[in-house]
XYZ file of C-alpha atoms in Angstrom:
666
model
C -38.205 -46.621 -64.261
C -39.251 -45.609 -67.489
C -36.974 -44.405 -70.259
C -37.046 -40.919 -70.984
C -38.340 -41.290 -74.629
C -41.482 -43.139 -72.775
C -45.231 -41.353 -73.125
C -47.747 -42.378 -70.465
C -51.245 -42.517 -70.797
C -53.568 -42.934 -68.056
C -57.154 -44.463 -68.864
C -59.877 -44.374 -65.977
C -62.652 -46.801 -66.393
C -66.031 -47.141 -64.606
C -65.733 -48.335 -61.158
C -62.748 -46.311 -60.146
C -60.280 -48.809 -62.152
C -57.204 -46.943 -63.621
C -54.923 -48.264 -65.931
C -51.534 -46.940 -67.159
C -50.587 -47.652 -71.039
C -46.871 -46.817 -71.931
C -45.966 -45.876 -75.454
C -42.260 -45.591 -76.396
C -40.807 -43.818 -79.432
C -38.960 -46.425 -81.009
C -35.375 -45.650 -82.619
C -34.695 -48.176 -85.057
C -34.280 -49.029 -89.073
C -37.831 -49.932 -89.327
C -39.740 -48.161 -92.042
C -42.670 -45.820 -91.000
C -44.973 -48.395 -92.750
C -43.748 -51.273 -90.833
C -43.934 -49.180 -87.319
C -47.534 -48.278 -88.475
C -48.687 -51.947 -88.802
C -46.941 -52.938 -85.524
C -48.485 -49.805 -83.767
C -52.206 -50.593 -84.936
C -51.576 -54.331 -83.643
C -50.643 -52.671 -80.339
C -53.479 -50.436 -80.207
C -56.121 -53.518 -80.962
C -54.536 -55.738 -78.323
C -54.423 -52.973 -75.592
C -58.046 -52.042 -76.526
C -59.086 -55.739 -76.031
C -57.208 -55.909 -72.869
C -58.618 -52.708 -71.412
C -62.195 -53.979 -72.176
C -61.769 -57.451 -70.443
C -59.912 -56.213 -67.152
C -62.995 -54.483 -65.880
C -65.018 -57.793 -66.308
C -62.431 -59.601 -64.246
C -62.344 -56.687 -61.708
C -66.048 -56.662 -61.503
C -65.845 -60.699 -60.913
C -63.280 -59.986 -58.090
C -65.240 -57.450 -56.133
C -68.807 -58.650 -56.685
C -70.596 -58.663 -53.231
C -70.919 -62.203 -51.377
C -73.652 -63.179 -49.070
C -72.070 -65.207 -46.501
C -74.556 -66.840 -43.629
C -73.809 -69.273 -41.095
C -76.292 -71.538 -39.180
C -75.032 -73.268 -35.882
C -77.117 -75.847 -34.827
C -76.862 -78.290 -31.618
C -79.663 -80.872 -32.018
C -77.932 -83.549 -29.890
C -75.849 -81.691 -27.229
C -74.757 -84.808 -25.359
C -72.684 -85.506 -28.369
C -70.587 -82.439 -28.017
C -70.874 -81.958 -31.815
C -71.998 -78.577 -33.163
C -73.619 -78.540 -36.652
C -72.358 -75.803 -38.949
C -73.673 -74.875 -42.239
C -72.026 -71.867 -44.159
C -73.934 -70.777 -47.456
C -72.505 -68.636 -50.101
C -74.635 -66.466 -52.175
C -73.775 -64.241 -55.438
C -75.942 -62.064 -57.611
C -73.654 -63.339 -60.811
C -71.612 -66.546 -61.284
C -68.798 -67.294 -58.955
C -65.199 -68.679 -59.792
C -64.974 -72.484 -60.762
C -63.262 -73.152 -57.474
C -63.472 -71.762 -53.912
C -61.771 -72.700 -50.616
C -62.955 -72.528 -47.020
C -60.395 -71.914 -44.525
C -60.733 -72.640 -40.621
C -58.270 -70.503 -38.414
C -55.456 -72.092 -36.588
C -55.531 -69.517 -33.768
C -57.800 -67.182 -32.024
C -56.891 -63.514 -31.353
C -55.945 -62.876 -27.869
C -54.215 -66.256 -27.314
C -51.112 -66.470 -28.937
C -50.736 -70.369 -29.840
C -51.322 -71.898 -32.897
C -54.006 -74.371 -31.623
C -55.040 -76.123 -35.025
C -59.066 -75.680 -34.718
C -59.583 -77.744 -37.829
C -58.502 -80.877 -35.785
C -61.704 -80.843 -34.419
C -63.900 -80.806 -37.998
C -65.526 -83.897 -39.113
C -68.547 -84.844 -41.666
C -67.544 -82.161 -44.165
C -69.854 -81.821 -47.524
C -70.816 -79.349 -50.121
C -73.666 -78.885 -52.531
C -75.245 -76.474 -55.002
C -78.474 -74.742 -54.513
C -80.596 -77.673 -55.795
C -78.860 -79.993 -52.980
C -76.561 -81.530 -55.772
C -73.293 -82.840 -54.246
C -70.143 -80.769 -55.016
C -66.632 -82.136 -55.265
C -64.511 -81.023 -52.824
C -60.852 -82.007 -51.574
C -58.789 -80.866 -48.578
C -55.649 -79.268 -49.745
C -53.838 -78.795 -46.501
C -54.548 -78.993 -42.767
C -57.065 -76.365 -42.457
C -58.444 -75.709 -46.000
C -61.131 -77.494 -48.198
C -61.243 -76.745 -51.877
C -64.773 -77.066 -53.156
C -65.181 -77.478 -57.009
C -68.571 -74.785 -57.310
C -68.531 -74.811 -61.208
C -69.092 -71.010 -61.058
C -72.561 -71.646 -59.117
C -74.005 -68.364 -57.742
C -75.255 -70.488 -54.548
C -73.755 -73.201 -52.659
C -73.208 -74.271 -49.530
C -70.990 -76.523 -47.025
C -71.811 -78.299 -43.756
C -69.557 -79.841 -41.173
C -69.542 -80.778 -37.482
C -67.241 -79.496 -34.932
C -66.498 -81.481 -31.756
C -66.491 -79.065 -28.790
C -65.651 -80.277 -25.331
C -63.118 -77.886 -24.007
C -64.519 -75.028 -21.741
C -61.565 -72.396 -21.676
C -61.976 -68.759 -22.503
C -60.394 -69.515 -25.820
C -61.752 -73.000 -27.055
C -65.384 -74.174 -27.236
C -67.871 -76.462 -25.234
C -71.176 -78.108 -26.119
C -72.927 -80.292 -23.590
C -76.552 -80.824 -22.088
C -76.063 -77.798 -19.979
C -74.944 -75.131 -22.447
C -73.033 -74.131 -25.535
C -70.052 -71.922 -25.586
C -67.795 -70.868 -28.586
C -65.096 -68.839 -29.867
C -66.046 -68.273 -33.615
C -62.442 -68.731 -34.883
C -62.881 -72.461 -33.395
C -65.841 -73.266 -35.663
C -66.448 -70.859 -38.526
C -64.519 -71.022 -41.564
C -63.847 -68.126 -43.804
C -64.122 -67.989 -47.682
C -60.637 -67.316 -48.944
C -60.348 -63.802 -50.207
C -63.386 -62.617 -48.145
C -62.023 -61.816 -44.872
C -63.535 -58.482 -45.303
C -66.934 -59.409 -46.549
C -69.685 -59.380 -44.000
C -71.531 -62.357 -42.667
C -74.577 -63.428 -40.255
C -74.766 -66.275 -37.814
C -78.086 -67.763 -37.019
C -78.315 -70.004 -33.801
C -80.719 -72.870 -33.700
C -80.714 -73.843 -29.912
C -83.185 -75.371 -27.550
C -86.466 -73.224 -26.740
C -85.490 -72.671 -23.117
C -81.852 -71.556 -23.927
C -80.872 -67.831 -24.687
C -78.095 -66.497 -26.947
C -75.598 -63.738 -25.858
C -73.000 -62.257 -27.886
C -71.332 -58.945 -28.560
C -72.570 -59.098 -32.290
C -75.872 -56.949 -33.053
C -78.928 -58.677 -33.761
C -80.535 -58.803 -37.056
C -83.861 -57.002 -36.945
C -86.854 -59.470 -37.533
C -84.751 -62.684 -37.557
C -84.627 -64.709 -34.075
C -81.265 -65.703 -32.778
C -79.578 -63.975 -36.029
C -76.648 -61.767 -35.716
C -74.327 -59.816 -37.949
C -70.821 -59.163 -38.460
C -69.436 -56.420 -40.602
C -66.113 -58.713 -41.525
C -64.588 -61.698 -40.200
C -62.126 -59.882 -37.802
C -65.285 -58.890 -35.982
C -66.858 -62.253 -36.298
C -63.719 -64.003 -34.846
C -63.851 -61.293 -32.104
C -67.361 -62.341 -30.906
C -67.906 -65.499 -28.670
C -71.461 -66.952 -27.993
C -72.940 -68.226 -24.952
C -75.967 -70.076 -25.382
C -77.879 -71.475 -22.034
C -80.450 -70.719 -19.528
C -77.674 -67.938 -18.003
C -78.326 -65.084 -15.355
C -78.013 -61.589 -16.188
C -77.100 -58.548 -14.453
C -77.308 -55.152 -16.111
C -76.159 -51.693 -15.696
C -75.464 -48.511 -17.760
C -72.552 -46.230 -17.920
C -73.070 -42.994 -19.551
C -76.156 -44.182 -21.230
C -74.339 -47.265 -22.412
C -75.605 -50.517 -21.559
C -73.687 -53.024 -19.829
C -74.401 -56.853 -18.965
C -72.779 -59.486 -16.807
C -73.949 -63.105 -18.303
C -73.320 -65.984 -15.627
C -73.449 -69.520 -16.445
C -73.135 -71.563 -13.499
C -73.816 -71.674 -9.670
C -71.299 -70.093 -7.062
C -70.491 -68.038 -3.845
C -71.075 -64.697 -5.763
C -73.053 -61.685 -4.339
C -74.815 -60.643 -7.553
C -75.510 -57.221 -6.388
C -72.031 -56.567 -5.066
C -70.644 -57.715 -8.636
C -72.917 -55.283 -10.381
C -71.822 -52.572 -8.229
C -68.193 -53.274 -8.266
C -68.082 -54.069 -11.857
C -69.662 -50.876 -12.984
C -67.135 -48.994 -10.684
C -64.412 -50.830 -12.861
C -65.917 -49.636 -16.103
C -66.448 -46.078 -14.841
C -63.059 -45.774 -13.600
C -61.301 -46.893 -16.949
C -63.801 -44.953 -18.876
C -62.603 -41.752 -17.158
C -58.692 -42.994 -17.366
C -58.912 -42.994 -20.986
C -60.441 -39.880 -21.451
C -64.269 -40.489 -21.067
C -65.349 -41.578 -24.359
C -67.003 -44.969 -24.685
C -66.121 -46.485 -27.985
C -68.746 -49.246 -28.078
C -72.495 -49.562 -28.443
C -72.945 -52.036 -25.480
C -70.673 -54.489 -23.606
C -70.952 -58.041 -22.600
C -69.378 -59.919 -19.939
C -69.690 -63.677 -20.179
C -68.800 -65.371 -16.928
C -68.480 -69.268 -16.732
C -68.471 -70.281 -12.957
C -67.116 -73.835 -12.637
C -64.980 -75.688 -9.929
C -61.987 -75.448 -11.966
C -62.548 -72.246 -14.092
C -60.035 -69.726 -14.875
C -58.690 -66.896 -17.207
C -60.052 -64.301 -19.650
C -60.029 -63.334 -23.127
C -60.700 -59.977 -24.579
C -62.928 -58.646 -27.458
C -63.954 -55.366 -28.855
C -67.147 -55.319 -26.982
C -67.264 -58.203 -24.651
C -64.929 -60.459 -22.825
C -65.222 -64.170 -21.675
C -64.214 -64.957 -18.062
C -63.869 -67.976 -16.160
C -63.746 -68.250 -12.186
C -63.831 -70.970 -9.642
C -67.422 -71.509 -8.215
C -66.449 -70.774 -4.546
C -63.652 -68.248 -5.314
C -65.808 -65.014 -4.746
C -64.797 -65.000 -0.880
C -64.042 -61.497 0.563
C -60.645 -62.019 1.895
C -57.428 -60.310 2.905
C -53.937 -61.276 2.522
C -52.004 -62.854 -0.336
C -53.812 -63.434 -3.604
C -53.243 -63.658 -7.658
C -51.224 -60.791 -8.808
C -51.564 -61.372 -12.482
C -54.502 -62.351 -14.977
C -51.933 -64.222 -17.038
C -53.280 -67.467 -18.157
C -50.340 -69.026 -16.510
C -50.995 -67.588 -13.108
C -51.563 -69.770 -10.364
C -52.635 -69.178 -6.668
C -53.397 -71.577 -3.527
C -56.763 -70.138 -3.398
C -58.707 -67.314 -5.376
C -60.741 -64.710 -3.658
C -63.198 -61.736 -4.929
C -60.039 -59.321 -5.512
C -58.690 -61.688 -7.692
C -62.072 -61.902 -9.510
C -62.214 -58.082 -9.857
C -58.800 -57.991 -11.218
C -59.271 -60.440 -13.899
C -62.520 -58.176 -14.946
C -60.483 -54.871 -14.713
C -57.577 -56.809 -16.891
C -59.892 -57.994 -19.529
C -62.088 -54.883 -19.617
C -58.853 -52.527 -19.991
C -58.089 -54.460 -23.230
C -61.047 -52.891 -25.001
C -58.524 -50.074 -25.254
C -55.239 -51.679 -25.117
C -55.005 -54.083 -27.741
C -58.533 -54.225 -29.305
C -58.247 -50.497 -30.241
C -54.604 -49.428 -29.525
C -53.474 -52.337 -31.632
C -49.951 -53.761 -31.879
C -48.146 -53.952 -35.257
C -49.183 -57.190 -36.505
C -52.368 -57.827 -34.604
C -55.266 -56.818 -36.704
C -56.002 -57.093 -39.651
C -54.994 -60.673 -38.575
C -53.521 -63.472 -40.693
C -55.559 -66.745 -39.266
C -53.235 -69.222 -40.968
C -50.172 -68.702 -39.016
C -48.098 -66.996 -36.187
C -48.577 -63.024 -35.959
C -45.516 -61.973 -34.292
C -45.127 -58.851 -32.320
C -42.542 -57.345 -29.975
C -44.739 -55.657 -27.895
C -47.280 -58.080 -26.021
C -45.406 -56.870 -22.709
C -47.485 -53.597 -23.665
C -50.443 -55.193 -24.787
C -50.666 -57.987 -21.856
C -48.344 -56.788 -19.159
C -49.051 -52.818 -19.161
C -53.076 -54.145 -19.215
C -52.243 -56.191 -15.720
C -50.487 -53.241 -14.427
C -53.682 -51.334 -14.953
C -55.889 -54.017 -13.552
C -54.870 -53.724 -10.023
C -54.193 -50.008 -10.255
C -57.728 -49.576 -11.468
C -59.138 -51.446 -8.592
C -57.124 -48.931 -6.046
C -58.292 -45.789 -8.168
C -62.000 -47.261 -7.975
C -61.613 -47.925 -4.285
C -61.890 -51.442 -4.703
C -58.854 -52.230 -2.979
C -56.887 -50.170 -0.279
C -53.288 -48.593 -1.358
C -51.963 -51.232 1.270
C -53.328 -54.207 -0.481
C -52.136 -52.695 -3.800
C -48.383 -52.019 -2.391
C -48.638 -55.493 -0.935
C -49.697 -57.292 -3.798
C -46.977 -55.237 -6.193
C -44.367 -56.377 -3.656
C -45.527 -60.054 -4.068
C -45.325 -59.632 -7.830
C -41.757 -58.389 -7.618
C -40.566 -61.175 -5.269
C -41.940 -63.619 -7.611
C -39.914 -61.955 -10.599
C -36.913 -62.022 -8.352
C -37.223 -65.552 -7.824
C -37.700 -66.330 -11.469
C -33.994 -67.064 -13.108
C -35.425 -66.733 -16.610
C -35.545 -62.936 -16.113
C -31.691 -62.897 -16.729
C -32.195 -65.036 -19.672
C -34.779 -63.287 -21.707
C -35.993 -59.896 -22.246
C -39.558 -58.580 -22.428
C -39.424 -58.074 -26.221
C -38.093 -61.781 -26.652
C -40.752 -62.988 -24.429
C -43.374 -61.180 -26.335
C -41.904 -62.418 -29.803
C -41.641 -65.962 -28.612
C -45.092 -66.280 -26.895
C -46.245 -68.464 -29.831
C -43.821 -71.175 -28.996
C -42.961 -70.565 -25.280
C -45.453 -69.135 -23.062
C -48.328 -71.450 -23.568
C -46.061 -74.566 -23.753
C -44.510 -74.379 -20.312
C -42.336 -77.222 -19.133
C -40.359 -77.792 -16.182
C -37.177 -75.852 -17.480
C -39.334 -72.727 -18.200
C -38.856 -71.020 -14.902
C -35.030 -70.894 -15.814
C -35.318 -69.924 -19.488
C -38.024 -67.404 -19.766
C -39.842 -64.533 -18.266
C -43.835 -63.827 -18.453
C -44.612 -60.546 -20.496
C -47.473 -60.519 -18.531
C -45.486 -60.534 -15.177
C -42.440 -58.461 -16.075
C -44.214 -56.726 -18.407
C -46.548 -55.303 -15.490
C -43.814 -54.208 -13.390
C -41.894 -52.599 -16.165
C -45.229 -50.591 -16.903
C -45.190 -49.396 -13.098
C -41.397 -48.370 -13.237
C -42.106 -46.671 -16.608
C -45.170 -44.675 -15.168
C -43.248 -43.503 -12.285
C -40.203 -42.453 -14.355
C -42.528 -40.529 -16.742
C -43.892 -38.767 -13.541
C -40.379 -37.947 -12.296
C -39.265 -36.557 -15.522
C -42.511 -34.353 -16.290
C -42.276 -32.983 -12.638
C -45.522 -35.088 -12.101
C -47.152 -33.379 -15.253
C -47.572 -36.687 -17.135
C -47.990 -40.491 -16.519
C -48.504 -43.697 -18.404
C -51.959 -42.503 -18.597
C -50.997 -39.987 -20.948
C -49.346 -42.225 -23.132
C -52.435 -44.670 -23.565
C -54.554 -41.831 -24.157
C -52.205 -40.515 -26.713
C -52.124 -43.870 -28.563
C -55.534 -44.197 -28.455
C -55.856 -40.821 -30.328
C -52.954 -40.976 -32.643
C -53.056 -44.371 -33.484
C -56.642 -45.976 -33.140
C -58.522 -43.097 -34.209
C -56.272 -42.484 -37.451
C -56.545 -46.550 -37.912
C -52.725 -47.077 -37.242
C -51.106 -49.929 -35.618
C -47.904 -49.253 -33.234
C -44.719 -50.735 -32.882
C -41.817 -50.884 -30.465
C -40.450 -47.645 -31.833
C -43.592 -45.963 -31.617
C -44.622 -46.914 -28.139
C -41.329 -45.464 -26.951
C -41.463 -42.342 -28.759
C -45.011 -42.030 -27.189
C -43.514 -42.516 -23.683
C -40.347 -39.894 -24.329
C -42.894 -37.343 -25.777
C -44.937 -37.470 -22.054
C -41.444 -37.822 -20.462
C -40.181 -34.949 -22.294
C -36.584 -36.434 -22.747
C -35.221 -39.468 -24.214
C -35.746 -42.902 -22.473
C -33.389 -44.944 -24.727
C -31.635 -46.011 -21.637
C -34.726 -47.207 -19.785
C -35.805 -49.074 -22.945
C -32.405 -50.672 -23.662
C -31.570 -51.729 -20.304
C -35.250 -53.003 -19.121
C -37.218 -53.567 -22.321
C -34.978 -54.854 -25.078
C -32.185 -55.751 -22.518
C -32.289 -58.249 -19.416
C -30.802 -56.096 -16.557
C -32.032 -56.076 -12.989
C -35.045 -53.636 -12.615
C -34.062 -50.669 -10.523
C -37.151 -50.940 -8.169
C -36.027 -48.385 -5.519
C -34.965 -45.644 -7.828
C -38.462 -45.540 -9.267
C -40.565 -46.143 -6.096
C -38.391 -43.223 -4.533
C -40.181 -40.849 -6.805
C -43.408 -41.585 -4.845
C -41.671 -41.702 -1.508
C -41.513 -45.706 -1.194
C -38.617 -48.175 -1.006
C -38.513 -51.734 -1.578
C -37.794 -53.776 1.833
C -36.459 -57.214 1.030
C -35.536 -58.263 4.553
C -39.217 -58.878 5.463
C -40.973 -57.791 8.586
C -39.154 -57.966 12.271
C -40.869 -61.017 12.903
C -39.131 -62.844 9.866
C -35.658 -61.933 11.189
C -34.917 -65.516 11.704
C -35.465 -66.393 8.065
C -31.554 -65.344 7.478
C -30.981 -68.732 9.192
C -33.163 -70.805 7.083
C -31.707 -73.201 4.698
C -32.499 -72.959 0.937
C -33.035 -75.989 -1.004
C -34.345 -74.923 -4.528
C -36.757 -77.136 -5.798
C -40.451 -77.430 -6.206
C -42.086 -80.656 -4.615
C -45.356 -82.098 -5.509
C -47.456 -85.057 -4.167
C -48.625 -87.204 -7.248
C -50.755 -90.278 -5.969
C -48.474 -90.826 -2.981
C -45.445 -90.207 -4.770
C -43.302 -87.197 -4.085
C -42.243 -85.792 -7.368
C -39.786 -83.094 -8.260
C -41.577 -80.684 -10.518
C -39.050 -77.968 -11.334
C -35.560 -77.058 -10.079
C -34.385 -73.376 -9.893
C -31.204 -72.579 -11.690
C -28.262 -71.748 -9.509
C -30.224 -73.439 -6.252
C -28.372 -75.975 -4.230
C -30.670 -78.707 -5.615
C -29.896 -77.445 -9.164
C -26.214 -77.260 -8.792
C -25.697 -80.544 -7.147
C -27.730 -82.557 -9.630
C -31.671 -83.082 -8.596
C -33.402 -83.098 -11.861
C -37.200 -82.548 -12.500
C -39.106 -85.854 -12.742
C -37.149 -87.431 -9.873
C -39.223 -89.067 -7.226
C -37.720 -88.614 -3.773
C -38.189 -91.618 -1.561
C -36.160 -90.836 1.634
C -34.366 -88.011 3.310
C -31.354 -88.855 5.411
C -32.176 -92.646 5.163
C -35.982 -91.967 6.250
C -38.923 -92.573 3.973
C -40.654 -89.153 3.377
C -43.954 -87.663 2.666
C -44.250 -83.967 1.445
C -44.994 -82.679 5.093
C -42.166 -84.831 6.546
C -39.833 -83.503 3.901
C -40.624 -79.796 4.420
C -40.176 -80.251 8.176
C -37.228 -81.766 8.195
C -35.565 -79.132 5.387
C -36.954 -76.452 7.923
C -34.922 -77.798 10.876
C -31.653 -77.392 8.598
C -28.983 -74.635 8.733
C -27.306 -73.096 5.643
C -24.372 -75.311 5.050
C -26.024 -78.472 6.340
C -25.870 -81.653 4.140
C -28.958 -83.706 3.318
C -28.972 -87.056 1.824
C -31.754 -87.907 -0.645
C -32.673 -91.045 -1.936
C -34.260 -90.820 -5.589
C -35.818 -92.963 -8.190
C -34.705 -91.444 -11.669
C -36.583 -93.255 -13.952
C -36.187 -96.839 -12.616
C -32.909 -96.327 -11.188
C -32.333 -96.027 -7.338
C -29.667 -93.604 -6.381
C -28.584 -91.446 -3.754
C -27.740 -87.414 -3.675
C -26.058 -85.365 -1.161
C -26.876 -81.821 -1.376
C -25.367 -78.970 0.699
C -28.056 -76.438 1.611
C -27.575 -72.903 0.997
C -28.300 -69.517 2.654
C -32.063 -68.627 2.906
C -33.451 -66.244 0.388
C -34.897 -62.997 1.415
C -37.784 -62.338 3.764
C -41.397 -61.483 2.653
C -40.889 -58.370 0.182
C -42.537 -55.246 1.303
C -43.109 -51.742 -0.240
C -42.792 -49.277 2.355
C -42.895 -45.497 2.907
C -39.716 -43.312 3.299
C -39.329 -41.702 6.716
C -39.573 -38.177 5.516
C -41.384 -37.747 1.945
C -40.936 -34.314 0.356
C -44.173 -32.656 -0.984
C -43.364 -33.439 -4.380
C -43.136 -37.467 -3.539
C -46.651 -36.997 -1.706
C -47.891 -35.426 -4.624
C -46.889 -38.263 -7.057
C -48.339 -40.813 -4.427
C -51.425 -39.331 -4.365
C -51.968 -38.569 -8.065
C -50.609 -42.223 -9.009
C -52.698 -44.261 -6.708
C -55.748 -41.775 -6.381
C -57.146 -38.948 -4.494
C -57.718 -41.095 -1.445
C -54.126 -42.287 -1.305
C -52.909 -40.055 1.391
C -52.612 -41.997 4.368
C -49.522 -44.211 3.965
C -48.567 -46.162 7.121
C-alpha cells in the first residue's frame, strides 16, 4: 500500500519489461538544496538500475537448445547411455543444475528414479571436464563457468518392465522419459529433442513428432510433453487404423494368443465410441498404443497421445463369466481374458480426456521433485474406470448382462472391503502417494481404492443426474462440460469445480450426495440409484445358492507359500480377526489334523455358523493353538436384476444409459 503523497512512474523497456518507480514527496526540515542533491543521487541510481535490469532479464529469458541422445550399445547390461547437450547463443550462468524427476505422471508414488543413475560426467564444448557436485538425492550441480555449450553424460540401469518404469535387454528397450532424462533447472518450459541410437534391426515408436531429416530424432515442446511420451525400441509388430482421418497404431512387443485383426477392429470401436461420447472432436494428431505381451505383464499408463499397456501373453481368450472389473494397478484376478484386455484399453484411452486434458488441480504443470497432492483421483481414475466398461457396452463389445454382472461383482468386492468405512474416496485420492501403491496386510481394513469405489460412485452419480434432470443430462454431459470449460480455457479443476459441474447438469444441489459419499464414508445407496434405470441389487444370490446361508464364515485369506500355509490378510470384524488370527501366521493343523490348503478349505466348508475350529499355528517360531468360533456366511453372489414392472421412464433411462441396443433385460 502506497502513501497518499507518493507519485508513481511506470517505465516500459524493450522486451516488454515494465518497471514501477515511486517518488514520494518528503515533508521534512531538509533544505531545498539538500533535497535536490539527494534527488539527483536517486535519479542516477535508478537510471543505472533500469539499464542493468534488461541485461539480467535477457540472460534469464535467452533461448536454450536442449538435446538428448539415448544409446544402447550393450543391451545385455541393461544400461541406457544418456547424453544431454546444452547450447546457448550467449554466455550462460556460472553454475547450472540437472534434476532427475522422482515420479512420473499417472503413477502417484515417489519412486526415486535417480537411484538408477551412475557414471555421471560433464564437459565443455572442447571436451574438457567440468567440475560437478551432487547436491541432493536427484540434483547434479555443474560448474559451467558461463559456457555457451556444455554436456553431461550418465548411464541409467533399466531392468524393470512395468508401464511406469524402464527396461533394456537383448530383445527391446522401453522407457518412460521421466525415468531417464534429467531436466535443466528453470527450463521445464523449454523445448528439447531426443535422438535414439539403437541396433539397426530395431524400430522406434513414441508419441512425440519426428524431426524431419534426422533419423530416430523426436521433438518435445516442453518437458511436460517430453515426460508424457514413452519410447518402445524393438522389432515390434504394428496394427494400424484411422478414425476421422487420424492415424492410430498398436505397437506390439512379444508373442501371445491374440487375434491381430480382431484386436485392431475392437480397439477401433473403442476409439470411435469414446470420440463420439466426448463430442466428436479428436484432440491429437496421432495416437500410439504400446503393448507389451509377457507372461506376467499387466497394467496401463496414460499419455496425451499414447498409452503403455501390459497384458499376459495367453490372456486373450474369449471367455464368459467372471473377470477383472478394474484397471487399477492393484487389481487381481485368477485369470485374464480378452474382455479384460479391452477394458484396460478403454480405461487408458479415456484418460486422453480425463486427466491428460481435463486436469485435476495440481496435475499439470507438474512439480517433478515431490508429491503433487489432489483430492480428485477418484474422478481422474475411478470415473475413468467406470467409463472403461460402459464404453465396451455402448460399443457392443460386451452385452448388457456382462456389464451388469461385472458391476455387481465390483459392488460385492467393495462391500467386502472393511476399509470402505475408514477412508473416503477424497481421502484415498489425497493419500495415494503414501498408501495406494504401498499395500500391506492391513490395507484391506484401513483403505479403499479410489479406482474401485470411485467407479461405483461415478455410476451412482450418473444415475442421480439422470434422475434429477428427467434423463435430460448425465455424467457424459459433465465430462464434456469440463473438457470445454476447463481444458479449452487452459484451466485445471478442483473438488468444488467438479461438484458444481455435476450440479449444473443435475439442475439442483448435490451437496448431500458429495458430503455423504465423496467426502464422507457412509454406505452407498445402490438401490436408490439403480431404481432410476428399473434395476435393483440382489445380494442373496441365485436360487441355487440358497444354501449359502448355512455356510460358515472364517474371514482370512490363506495362501500356499512353498508348502507352508500362510495367512496373507485377516478381515476386520471377521471371526478370524476378532479371535486373534494374524497376518503372517502359519497354519499347520486344524482340529489336530495336518493341513494343506485344499484340506483346510474342505474342512471349513463342512462347518456351520457357530461351530468352533481349533487351529494350530506358528507365530514367528512359537507354536500355539487358537480356538475360533465361525460366524454366519456372507451374502450370496451379488446380481443386478430388473424390477418386475419398469415404467416407461425407467426403460428410457436404461436404454440411454447402456446404449441403443440395451432394451432386452432378462
